[in-house]
Amino acid sequence: MLSRTVPRCAARPTALLRPLRPHGAPVRPARCSIDRSRRGYASEAAEKDLVIIGGGVAGYVAAIKAGQSGLSVACIEKRGMLGGTCLNVGCIPSKSLLNNSHLYHQILHDTKQRGIEVGEVKLNLEQMMKAKETSVSGLTKGIEFLFKKNNVEYIKGTGAFADEHTINVNLIDGGETSVKAKNIIIATGSEATPFPGMTIDEEKIITSTGAIALKQVPKKMVVIGGGIIGLEMGSVWSRLGAEVTVVEFLGQIGGPGMDAEIAKQAQKLLGKQGMKFKLNTKVKSGEESGEAFKINVEAAKGGKEEAIDADVVLVAIGRRPYTAGLGLENIGIETDDKGRLVIDQEYRTKLPHIRVIGDCTFGPMLAHKAEEEAVAAVEFITKNYGHVNYGAIPSVMYTHPEVAWVGQNEQEVKASGVKYKVGTFPFSANSRAKTNLDTEGMVKFIADAETDRILGIHIIGPNAGEMIAEGTLALEYGASTEDVGRTSHAHPTLSEAFKEAAMATYGKAIHY
C-alpha cells in the first residue's frame, strides 16, 4: 500500500483529521412534518438539522449531500437562482463564451489548411450571449430539481444571524421568516476585488460579471490583472476583435500558482493570437477621456509613466470573501485580515455547530475545492470524519491552448530544497495532436529525485483541463512517474503525451 504524505498547504492543516469532540457528535434527522404548501417559507416550529446560507457551488452541494444523508435541510439563497457566481456569472457562462469565441476565431483563421473553405463569417454577439444564457438557465433548473429530489427546502431570500441557532430571512417575494437549526453552514462565496479609485459600472469599468455581458465588442480593452480570470476574459474579446492589453504587476501571467516555464509559453502563444502584455507593471490611476479611458501605468519598481487608451477596462485583480449583511456581529464569529472567516480543520468556527466552506474562508477560490469542502463538512456532521487533500486540487485556465496543473510548480519545489527531476513531452510529437493540427504545448512532470513520487504536473495544450484529472488521481494515490509510464494509454490519444512525459521523467520517452 502506498504511503501518503501530508499535503503541503499553508492555508490550513491537512493531516488526517482527528475525531470530533463530544459537541460535534452526529445529529439524527429530526422527525417533523413540514407544511409543503408554504413553499419558500421555512417552518418556524421545526428546527432543521442543517441550514446553509448561500446556494452557490459550496452551498448547493452541501445541501444535496445533507439531503442524501437523511438530514432535514434548508438552503437560503438571495440571488433567486441557485449556482452562485460560478454558475450564473462566472465559470459556466465564461466557458460558453470561451468555446464559442474559439470556434469563431478558428473559422476565421484556421480552416483553409484543414480543407474547409468558408464564405463571409459574421459575429452575432446577441445570439452568442443567448447561447450562454441557455446553458446557465438549464443548469440552474437542474439544481432545483436535485433539491426537490433530495428533500432540500429552498428559501429565496437574504439570511442574517439573529442568534447562534436562528437565521432571519428577508424573502425575495416580500415578507420575512426565520429558521432555526442545530447545525449551520456559511457558504456565501466571494466578490470581485475593486480597484482603488475606479468605480465599477459593469459597462465601461467592468469585473468578470460585466465581461460576460458586453453588448458590443470594444475596440480597445485593458485588463488589469494577468491571472486566470483576466486572461480568459481577455482571450474571449481578443478573439472577437478587440485589441486587448493585459497589465500585470508580477513578472509572469497566470498568477503565482502557474509554473513559470508554462506561463512563459502561454504568454508567447496568447501573444501570437494578438494579446499584448505589460508585465512587472502597476496601474497608477484611470481617468475618463471623452467616451474612452486612459489607464496610467508605470514599472512596478518605479519608472516612466505611460498612458494606455481603452474603451473598456476589465478589473481582474482577484476576489475577496463576501460576508456583508450576515449579522456576524450578533454571534461573534471572527474574520482574519483578508476578511476570511476563521475556522479549524473541521470547518468549525468558534461556535462548533457553525461551519464555513468555499470562497469565504481559507484556500484557493475554486468551485471544485468548494464542492470537496461541502461534502467533507456534511460528513463531519453525520459521520464525525471528513477529508480534503489540499495538495491535490487542480487548476485550469480555459484559454486556447488550455493550461492545467496540480501539485507544486517547479519554483515551489526548488524553494523547498527537495531534490527533484523533470520530464517533458511536446504535443508536436503526439500523433493525435498532429492529426488535429493542434500541436502547441507540452506536458511536464516534476518528481522527487530519490523516490520518483510525483510532486507536480503541468500541462499546456489541447484538452489540458480534461487530462489533468489523471494527474490529480495520480497525486491523490501517491503515484510515481513510473506508475503512470507503465499504465497503458489508448492510441492515438492526446493522453499519450501524458504517459510519455512520465516516461521522460524516470527514463526516456519513446516518441521524442
Coordinates of C-alpha atoms in Angstrom, one line a residue:
M1 CA 0.0 0.0 0.0
L2 CA 1.4 3.4 -0.9
S3 CA 2.2 5.7 1.9
R4 CA 0.7 9.2 1.9
T5 CA 2.4 12.5 2.9
V6 CA 0.6 15.4 4.4
P7 CA -0.4 17.8 1.6
R8 CA 1.6 21.0 1.7
C9 CA -0.7 23.9 2.1
A10 CA -0.1 27.0 4.2
A11 CA -3.8 27.8 4.3
R12 CA -5.0 25.0 6.6
P13 CA -3.5 21.9 8.2
T14 CA -4.4 18.8 6.2
A15 CA -3.1 16.0 8.3
L16 CA -5.5 13.1 9.0
L17 CA -8.3 14.8 10.8
R18 CA -8.9 13.9 14.5
P19 CA -12.4 12.7 15.7
L20 CA -14.8 15.4 16.7
R21 CA -15.1 16.3 20.4
P22 CA -18.5 15.4 22.0
H23 CA -20.0 18.7 21.0
G24 CA -19.7 17.6 17.3
A25 CA -21.5 14.3 17.7
P26 CA -23.6 13.5 14.6
V27 CA -27.2 14.6 14.6
R28 CA -30.1 12.4 13.8
P29 CA -32.7 13.6 11.3
A30 CA -35.5 15.5 13.0
R31 CA -38.8 13.7 12.8
C32 CA -41.1 16.5 12.0
S33 CA -43.7 17.3 9.5
I34 CA -43.3 20.4 7.3
D35 CA -46.2 22.0 5.5
R36 CA -45.0 21.9 1.9
S37 CA -47.8 24.2 0.8
R38 CA -45.9 27.1 2.3
R39 CA -43.3 26.9 -0.5
G40 CA -40.4 29.4 0.0
Y41 CA -41.1 29.7 3.8
A42 CA -39.2 27.8 6.5
S43 CA -41.3 26.4 9.3
E44 CA -40.6 28.4 12.5
A45 CA -41.8 25.5 14.6
A46 CA -39.5 22.8 13.2
E47 CA -35.7 23.0 13.9
K48 CA -33.7 21.9 11.0
D49 CA -30.8 19.5 11.3
L50 CA -28.9 21.8 8.9
V51 CA -29.4 25.3 7.4
I52 CA -27.0 26.5 4.7
I53 CA -26.6 30.2 3.9
G54 CA -25.7 30.5 0.3
G55 CA -26.8 28.5 -2.7
G56 CA -23.6 28.6 -4.7
V57 CA -21.4 25.7 -5.6
A58 CA -20.4 25.1 -1.9
G59 CA -23.9 25.6 -0.6
Y60 CA -25.9 23.7 -3.0
V61 CA -23.6 20.7 -3.0
A62 CA -23.7 20.7 0.9
A63 CA -27.5 20.8 0.7
I64 CA -27.8 17.9 -1.7
K65 CA -25.2 15.8 0.3
A66 CA -27.1 16.6 3.5
G67 CA -30.4 15.6 2.0
Q68 CA -28.9 12.4 0.7
S69 CA -27.6 11.7 4.2
G70 CA -31.2 11.9 5.7
L71 CA -30.9 15.3 7.3
S72 CA -33.7 17.9 7.3
V73 CA -32.1 20.7 5.5
A74 CA -32.8 24.2 4.1
C75 CA -30.7 26.3 1.8
I76 CA -31.1 30.1 1.8
E77 CA -30.1 31.9 -1.4
K78 CA -30.6 35.7 -2.1
R79 CA -29.9 35.6 -5.8
G80 CA -33.1 33.7 -6.6
M81 CA -31.1 31.5 -8.8
L82 CA -29.0 28.6 -7.5
G83 CA -25.4 28.0 -8.5
G84 CA -23.8 31.2 -7.2
T85 CA -21.2 33.2 -9.0
C86 CA -19.8 30.1 -10.7
L87 CA -23.0 29.1 -12.5
N88 CA -24.6 32.5 -13.0
V89 CA -21.9 34.9 -13.8
G90 CA -18.6 33.0 -13.6
C91 CA -17.3 29.6 -14.6
I92 CA -20.2 28.4 -16.7
P93 CA -21.1 31.4 -18.8
S94 CA -17.5 32.3 -19.3
K95 CA -16.8 28.8 -20.7
S96 CA -19.7 29.1 -23.1
L97 CA -18.2 32.3 -24.4
L98 CA -14.7 30.8 -24.5
N99 CA -15.8 27.8 -26.5
N100 CA -17.9 29.8 -29.0
S101 CA -15.4 32.6 -29.4
H102 CA -12.8 30.0 -30.1
L103 CA -15.0 28.4 -32.8
Y104 CA -15.5 31.8 -34.4
H105 CA -11.7 32.6 -34.3
Q106 CA -10.9 29.2 -35.7
I107 CA -13.3 29.6 -38.6
L108 CA -11.7 32.9 -39.4
H109 CA -8.1 31.8 -39.1
D110 CA -7.8 28.0 -39.1
T111 CA -10.0 26.3 -41.7
K112 CA -8.2 26.7 -45.0
Q113 CA -5.3 24.3 -44.1
R114 CA -8.0 21.8 -43.0
G115 CA -9.6 21.7 -46.4
I116 CA -12.6 23.7 -45.3
E117 CA -13.4 26.8 -47.3
V118 CA -16.0 29.2 -45.9
G119 CA -17.7 32.3 -47.2
E120 CA -18.3 35.5 -45.2
V121 CA -18.2 34.9 -41.5
K122 CA -20.2 37.2 -39.3
L123 CA -20.4 37.6 -35.5
N124 CA -23.9 37.7 -34.0
L125 CA -22.9 38.7 -30.4
E126 CA -26.6 38.8 -29.3
Q127 CA -27.1 35.1 -30.3
M128 CA -23.8 34.2 -28.7
M129 CA -25.0 35.7 -25.4
K130 CA -28.3 33.9 -25.7
A131 CA -26.5 30.5 -26.1
K132 CA -24.6 31.4 -22.9
E133 CA -27.9 32.2 -21.1
T134 CA -29.5 29.0 -22.2
S135 CA -26.6 27.0 -20.7
V136 CA -26.9 28.8 -17.4
S137 CA -30.7 28.5 -17.1
G138 CA -30.7 24.8 -17.9
L139 CA -28.1 24.0 -15.2
T140 CA -29.8 26.2 -12.6
K141 CA -33.1 24.4 -13.1
G142 CA -31.3 21.2 -12.8
I143 CA -30.1 22.1 -9.3
E144 CA -33.6 23.0 -8.3
F145 CA -34.7 19.5 -9.5
L146 CA -32.0 17.9 -7.3
F147 CA -33.2 20.0 -4.3
K148 CA -36.7 18.6 -4.7
K149 CA -35.3 15.0 -5.3
N150 CA -33.3 15.2 -2.1
N151 CA -36.0 17.0 0.1
V152 CA -34.0 20.2 0.4
E153 CA -36.1 23.2 1.3
Y154 CA -35.1 26.2 -0.9
I155 CA -35.6 29.6 0.7
K156 CA -35.3 32.5 -1.7
G157 CA -34.1 35.4 0.4
T158 CA -31.3 37.1 2.3
G159 CA -30.3 35.5 5.6
A160 CA -28.7 37.0 8.7
F161 CA -28.0 35.6 12.1
A162 CA -30.4 36.6 14.8
D163 CA -28.6 34.4 17.3
E164 CA -26.4 31.3 17.3
H165 CA -29.1 29.0 16.0
T166 CA -31.6 31.3 14.4
I167 CA -31.4 32.9 10.9
N168 CA -33.8 35.7 9.9
V169 CA -34.6 35.8 6.2
N170 CA -35.9 38.7 4.1
L171 CA -37.7 36.9 1.3
I172 CA -37.3 38.0 -2.3
D173 CA -41.1 37.9 -2.8
G174 CA -41.6 40.1 0.2
G175 CA -42.1 39.4 3.9
E176 CA -39.8 37.8 6.4
T177 CA -39.4 34.4 8.0
S178 CA -36.9 32.7 10.3
V179 CA -35.4 29.3 10.5
K180 CA -33.7 27.5 13.4
A181 CA -31.0 24.8 13.0
K182 CA -28.9 22.5 15.1
N183 CA -26.1 23.0 12.5
I184 CA -25.4 25.9 10.2
I185 CA -23.0 26.1 7.2
I186 CA -21.9 29.5 5.9
A187 CA -21.2 29.3 2.1
T188 CA -21.6 32.9 0.9
G189 CA -18.8 32.9 -1.6
S190 CA -16.7 35.8 -2.8
E191 CA -16.9 39.0 -4.9
A192 CA -14.5 40.7 -7.3
T193 CA -11.9 42.9 -5.6
P194 CA -12.4 46.5 -6.7
F195 CA -9.5 48.6 -7.9
P196 CA -8.9 51.8 -5.8
G197 CA -10.2 54.9 -7.5
M198 CA -12.2 53.1 -10.2
T199 CA -16.0 52.9 -9.9
I200 CA -17.3 49.6 -11.3
D201 CA -20.4 50.2 -13.6
E202 CA -20.2 46.8 -15.4
E203 CA -20.4 48.6 -18.8
K204 CA -17.1 50.6 -19.1
I205 CA -15.3 49.7 -15.9
I206 CA -16.2 46.0 -15.5
T207 CA -15.5 42.9 -13.5
S208 CA -15.9 39.4 -14.8
T209 CA -19.6 39.9 -14.4
G210 CA -19.7 42.7 -16.9
A211 CA -17.2 40.9 -19.1
I212 CA -19.7 38.1 -19.9
A213 CA -22.4 40.6 -20.8
L214 CA -20.9 43.3 -23.0
K215 CA -23.4 44.4 -25.8
Q216 CA -20.7 45.1 -28.3
V217 CA -17.1 44.2 -29.0
P218 CA -14.9 47.0 -27.6
K219 CA -12.2 48.4 -29.9
K220 CA -9.6 48.5 -27.1
M221 CA -9.8 46.7 -23.8
V222 CA -7.3 46.9 -20.9
V223 CA -7.3 44.0 -18.5
I224 CA -5.9 44.9 -15.0
G225 CA -4.5 41.6 -13.7
G226 CA -3.0 38.8 -15.6
G227 CA -4.4 35.9 -13.6
I228 CA -6.8 33.2 -14.9
I229 CA -10.0 35.3 -15.0
G230 CA -8.3 38.2 -16.7
L231 CA -6.6 36.0 -19.3
E232 CA -9.8 34.0 -20.0
M233 CA -12.0 37.1 -20.5
G234 CA -9.3 39.0 -22.3
S235 CA -9.0 36.0 -24.6
V236 CA -12.7 36.0 -25.4
W237 CA -12.8 39.6 -26.5
S238 CA -9.5 39.4 -28.3
R239 CA -10.9 36.5 -30.5
L240 CA -14.0 38.6 -31.2
G241 CA -11.9 41.5 -32.5
A242 CA -10.9 43.7 -29.5
E243 CA -7.3 44.9 -29.1
V244 CA -6.5 43.6 -25.6
T245 CA -3.7 44.7 -23.4
V246 CA -3.0 42.9 -20.1
V247 CA -1.3 44.8 -17.3
E248 CA 0.2 42.5 -14.6
F249 CA 2.2 43.6 -11.5
L250 CA 4.1 40.3 -11.3
G251 CA 6.7 39.1 -13.7
Q252 CA 4.6 36.3 -15.2
I253 CA 1.0 35.7 -16.3
G254 CA -1.4 33.1 -14.7
G255 CA -0.8 34.0 -11.1
P256 CA 1.9 32.6 -8.7
G257 CA 0.4 29.1 -8.9
M258 CA 1.3 28.6 -12.6
D259 CA 4.6 27.0 -13.3
A260 CA 7.0 29.7 -14.6
E261 CA 8.1 27.7 -17.7
I262 CA 4.5 27.0 -18.6
A263 CA 3.5 30.7 -18.0
K264 CA 6.2 31.9 -20.4
Q265 CA 5.0 29.5 -23.1
A266 CA 1.3 30.5 -22.5
Q267 CA 2.2 34.2 -22.9
K268 CA 4.0 33.5 -26.1
L269 CA 1.1 31.6 -27.6
L270 CA -1.5 34.2 -26.5
G271 CA 0.7 36.9 -27.9
K272 CA 0.6 35.2 -31.3
Q273 CA -3.1 35.4 -31.1
G274 CA -3.0 39.2 -30.7
M275 CA -3.0 39.8 -26.9
K276 CA -0.5 42.3 -25.6
F277 CA 1.2 42.1 -22.2
K278 CA 2.8 44.6 -19.8
L279 CA 4.4 42.6 -17.0
N280 CA 6.1 44.0 -13.9
T281 CA 3.8 46.9 -14.4
K282 CA 1.5 48.6 -11.9
V283 CA -1.6 50.7 -12.6
K284 CA -1.4 54.1 -11.1
S285 CA -4.8 55.5 -12.0
G286 CA -7.5 55.7 -14.5
E287 CA -9.4 58.7 -15.9
E288 CA -12.1 59.3 -18.4
S289 CA -11.2 60.8 -21.7
G290 CA -14.3 61.5 -23.6
E291 CA -16.0 58.2 -24.4
A292 CA -12.9 56.3 -23.5
F293 CA -10.5 55.9 -20.6
K294 CA -6.8 56.5 -20.1
I295 CA -5.1 54.0 -17.8
N296 CA -1.9 55.4 -16.3
V297 CA 0.8 52.7 -15.7
E298 CA 4.5 52.5 -14.7
A299 CA 7.1 49.9 -14.0
A300 CA 6.4 48.0 -10.7
K301 CA 9.7 49.2 -9.3
G302 CA 9.1 52.7 -10.4
G303 CA 9.9 54.5 -13.7
K304 CA 8.4 56.5 -16.5
E305 CA 4.6 56.7 -16.5
E306 CA 2.7 55.6 -19.6
A307 CA -0.9 56.0 -20.6
I308 CA -3.0 53.3 -22.3
D309 CA -6.2 54.1 -24.1
A310 CA -9.2 51.8 -23.6
D311 CA -12.9 51.7 -24.4
V312 CA -13.5 49.1 -21.7
V313 CA -11.4 48.3 -18.6
L314 CA -11.6 44.9 -17.0
V315 CA -10.6 44.8 -13.3
A316 CA -9.4 41.3 -12.6
I317 CA -7.1 41.6 -9.6
G318 CA -8.7 38.8 -7.6
R319 CA -11.7 38.1 -5.4
R320 CA -12.5 38.7 -1.7
P321 CA -14.8 36.9 0.7
Y322 CA -18.4 38.1 0.7
T323 CA -19.9 38.2 4.2
A324 CA -21.7 41.5 4.2
G325 CA -25.1 41.6 6.0
L326 CA -24.7 38.2 7.6
G327 CA -25.1 39.6 11.1
L328 CA -21.8 38.1 12.2
E329 CA -21.6 40.7 14.9
N330 CA -24.6 39.1 16.6
I331 CA -22.7 35.8 17.2
G332 CA -19.1 37.0 17.4
I333 CA -17.6 35.0 14.6
E334 CA -14.1 36.1 13.7
T335 CA -12.6 37.1 10.4
D336 CA -8.9 37.5 9.5
D337 CA -7.1 40.5 7.9
K338 CA -8.3 39.4 4.5
G339 CA -12.0 39.1 5.5
R340 CA -11.9 35.3 5.6
L341 CA -14.0 33.5 8.3
V342 CA -11.7 31.8 10.7
I343 CA -12.2 28.0 11.1
D344 CA -10.4 24.9 12.3
Q345 CA -9.5 21.8 10.3
E346 CA -13.1 20.6 10.6
Y347 CA -14.5 23.8 9.1
R348 CA -15.8 24.9 12.5
T349 CA -15.9 28.5 13.7
K350 CA -15.5 29.3 17.4
L351 CA -19.1 28.2 17.6
P352 CA -18.7 24.5 16.8
H353 CA -22.1 24.0 15.3
I354 CA -21.4 26.7 12.7
R355 CA -19.1 25.7 9.8
V356 CA -17.7 27.6 6.9
I357 CA -16.8 26.4 3.4
G358 CA -15.9 27.7 0.0
D359 CA -14.6 31.1 -1.0
C360 CA -15.5 32.9 2.2
T361 CA -12.8 31.0 4.1
F362 CA -9.2 29.8 3.5
G363 CA -7.8 28.1 0.5
P364 CA -8.0 28.6 -3.3
M365 CA -11.1 30.2 -4.6
L366 CA -12.1 27.3 -6.9
A367 CA -15.5 25.8 -7.4
H368 CA -14.3 22.2 -7.2
K369 CA -12.4 23.0 -4.0
A370 CA -15.7 24.3 -2.6
E371 CA -17.5 21.1 -3.6
E372 CA -15.0 18.9 -1.8
E373 CA -15.3 21.0 1.3
A374 CA -19.1 20.8 1.1
V375 CA -19.1 17.0 1.1
A376 CA -16.4 16.9 3.9
A377 CA -18.3 19.4 6.1
V378 CA -21.6 17.3 5.9
E379 CA -19.6 14.1 6.6
F380 CA -18.2 15.7 9.8
I381 CA -21.8 16.4 10.9
T382 CA -23.1 13.0 10.0
K383 CA -20.1 10.7 10.5
N384 CA -17.5 12.5 12.6
Y385 CA -14.9 12.4 9.8
G386 CA -14.2 14.0 6.5
H387 CA -11.1 14.9 4.5
V388 CA -10.0 17.2 1.6
N389 CA -6.5 16.8 0.2
Y390 CA -5.5 20.4 -0.4
G391 CA -2.3 19.2 -2.1
A392 CA -4.3 17.7 -4.9
I393 CA -6.6 20.4 -6.1
P394 CA -6.2 21.0 -9.8
S395 CA -6.3 24.4 -11.5
V396 CA -7.3 25.1 -15.2
M397 CA -7.1 28.1 -17.4
Y398 CA -9.6 27.7 -20.3
T399 CA -7.7 29.8 -22.9
H400 CA -6.5 28.1 -26.1
P401 CA -4.3 26.3 -25.6
E402 CA -5.6 25.4 -22.2
V403 CA -3.3 25.4 -19.2
A404 CA -3.8 23.0 -16.2
W405 CA -1.8 22.0 -13.2
V406 CA -1.9 20.1 -10.0
G407 CA 0.5 19.9 -7.1
Q408 CA 3.7 22.0 -6.8
N409 CA 5.3 24.0 -9.6
E410 CA 9.0 24.0 -10.2
Q411 CA 9.7 27.2 -8.4
E412 CA 8.0 25.9 -5.3
V413 CA 9.8 22.6 -5.3
K414 CA 13.1 24.4 -5.9
A415 CA 12.5 26.7 -2.9
S416 CA 11.6 23.7 -0.7
G417 CA 15.1 22.3 -1.1
V418 CA 13.9 18.9 -2.3
K419 CA 16.0 17.2 -4.9
Y420 CA 13.8 16.8 -8.0
K421 CA 13.7 15.7 -11.6
V422 CA 11.7 17.0 -14.5
G423 CA 10.4 15.2 -17.6
T424 CA 8.5 16.8 -20.5
F425 CA 6.9 15.8 -23.7
P426 CA 5.7 18.1 -26.5
F427 CA 2.3 17.8 -28.2
S428 CA 4.2 18.3 -31.5
A429 CA 5.4 14.7 -31.1
N430 CA 1.9 13.3 -30.3
S431 CA 0.1 11.6 -33.2
R432 CA -3.4 12.7 -32.2
A433 CA -2.3 16.4 -31.8
K434 CA -0.7 16.2 -35.2
T435 CA -3.8 14.8 -36.9
N436 CA -5.8 17.5 -35.2
L437 CA -3.4 20.2 -36.4
D438 CA -3.2 21.4 -32.8
T439 CA 0.3 20.8 -31.6
E440 CA 1.3 23.7 -29.4
G441 CA 2.3 23.0 -25.8
M442 CA 3.6 20.2 -23.7
V443 CA 3.2 18.0 -20.6
K444 CA 5.6 18.5 -17.7
F445 CA 6.2 16.2 -14.7
I446 CA 8.1 17.1 -11.5
A447 CA 9.1 14.2 -9.3
D448 CA 11.2 13.5 -6.2
A449 CA 14.7 12.6 -7.4
E450 CA 15.1 9.8 -4.8
T451 CA 11.6 8.2 -4.6
D452 CA 10.2 9.1 -8.0
R453 CA 7.0 10.2 -6.3
I454 CA 5.1 12.8 -8.4
L455 CA 5.2 16.3 -6.9
G456 CA 3.5 18.3 -9.6
I457 CA 2.1 18.0 -13.1
H458 CA 1.7 20.9 -15.5
I459 CA 0.1 20.9 -19.0
I460 CA -0.3 23.5 -21.7
G461 CA -2.0 22.3 -24.8
P462 CA -5.3 20.8 -26.2
N463 CA -7.6 19.2 -23.6
A464 CA -5.3 20.1 -20.7
G465 CA -8.3 20.7 -18.5
E466 CA -9.5 17.1 -19.0
M467 CA -6.1 15.5 -18.9
I468 CA -5.2 17.0 -15.5
A469 CA -7.8 14.7 -13.9
E470 CA -5.4 11.8 -14.4
G471 CA -2.7 13.8 -12.8
T472 CA -4.8 14.7 -9.8
L473 CA -5.7 11.0 -9.3
A474 CA -2.0 10.1 -9.5
L475 CA -1.1 12.7 -6.9
E476 CA -4.0 11.6 -4.7
Y477 CA -2.8 8.0 -4.7
G478 CA 0.9 8.9 -4.2
A479 CA 1.9 7.6 -7.6
S480 CA 5.4 7.6 -9.0
T481 CA 6.1 8.7 -12.6
E482 CA 6.9 5.0 -13.4
D483 CA 3.4 4.1 -12.2
V484 CA 2.0 6.4 -14.9
G485 CA 4.5 5.4 -17.5
R486 CA 3.7 1.7 -17.1
T487 CA 0.0 2.4 -17.4
S488 CA -1.4 1.7 -20.9
H489 CA -2.9 4.7 -22.7
A490 CA -5.1 4.3 -25.7
H491 CA -3.6 5.1 -29.1
P492 CA -4.0 7.5 -30.8
T493 CA -4.9 9.9 -28.0
L494 CA -3.6 13.2 -26.6
S495 CA -3.2 11.4 -23.2
E496 CA -0.3 9.5 -24.7
A497 CA 1.7 12.8 -24.2
F498 CA 0.9 12.5 -20.5
K499 CA 2.3 8.9 -20.4
E500 CA 5.4 9.9 -22.4
A501 CA 6.2 12.9 -20.2
A502 CA 6.1 10.5 -17.2
M503 CA 8.4 8.1 -19.0
A504 CA 10.8 11.0 -19.8
T505 CA 10.9 11.8 -16.0
Y506 CA 12.1 8.3 -14.8
G507 CA 13.7 7.2 -18.1
K508 CA 13.3 8.2 -21.7
A509 CA 10.2 8.9 -23.8
I510 CA 9.7 6.7 -26.8
H511 CA 8.5 9.1 -29.4
Y512 CA 10.7 12.1 -28.8

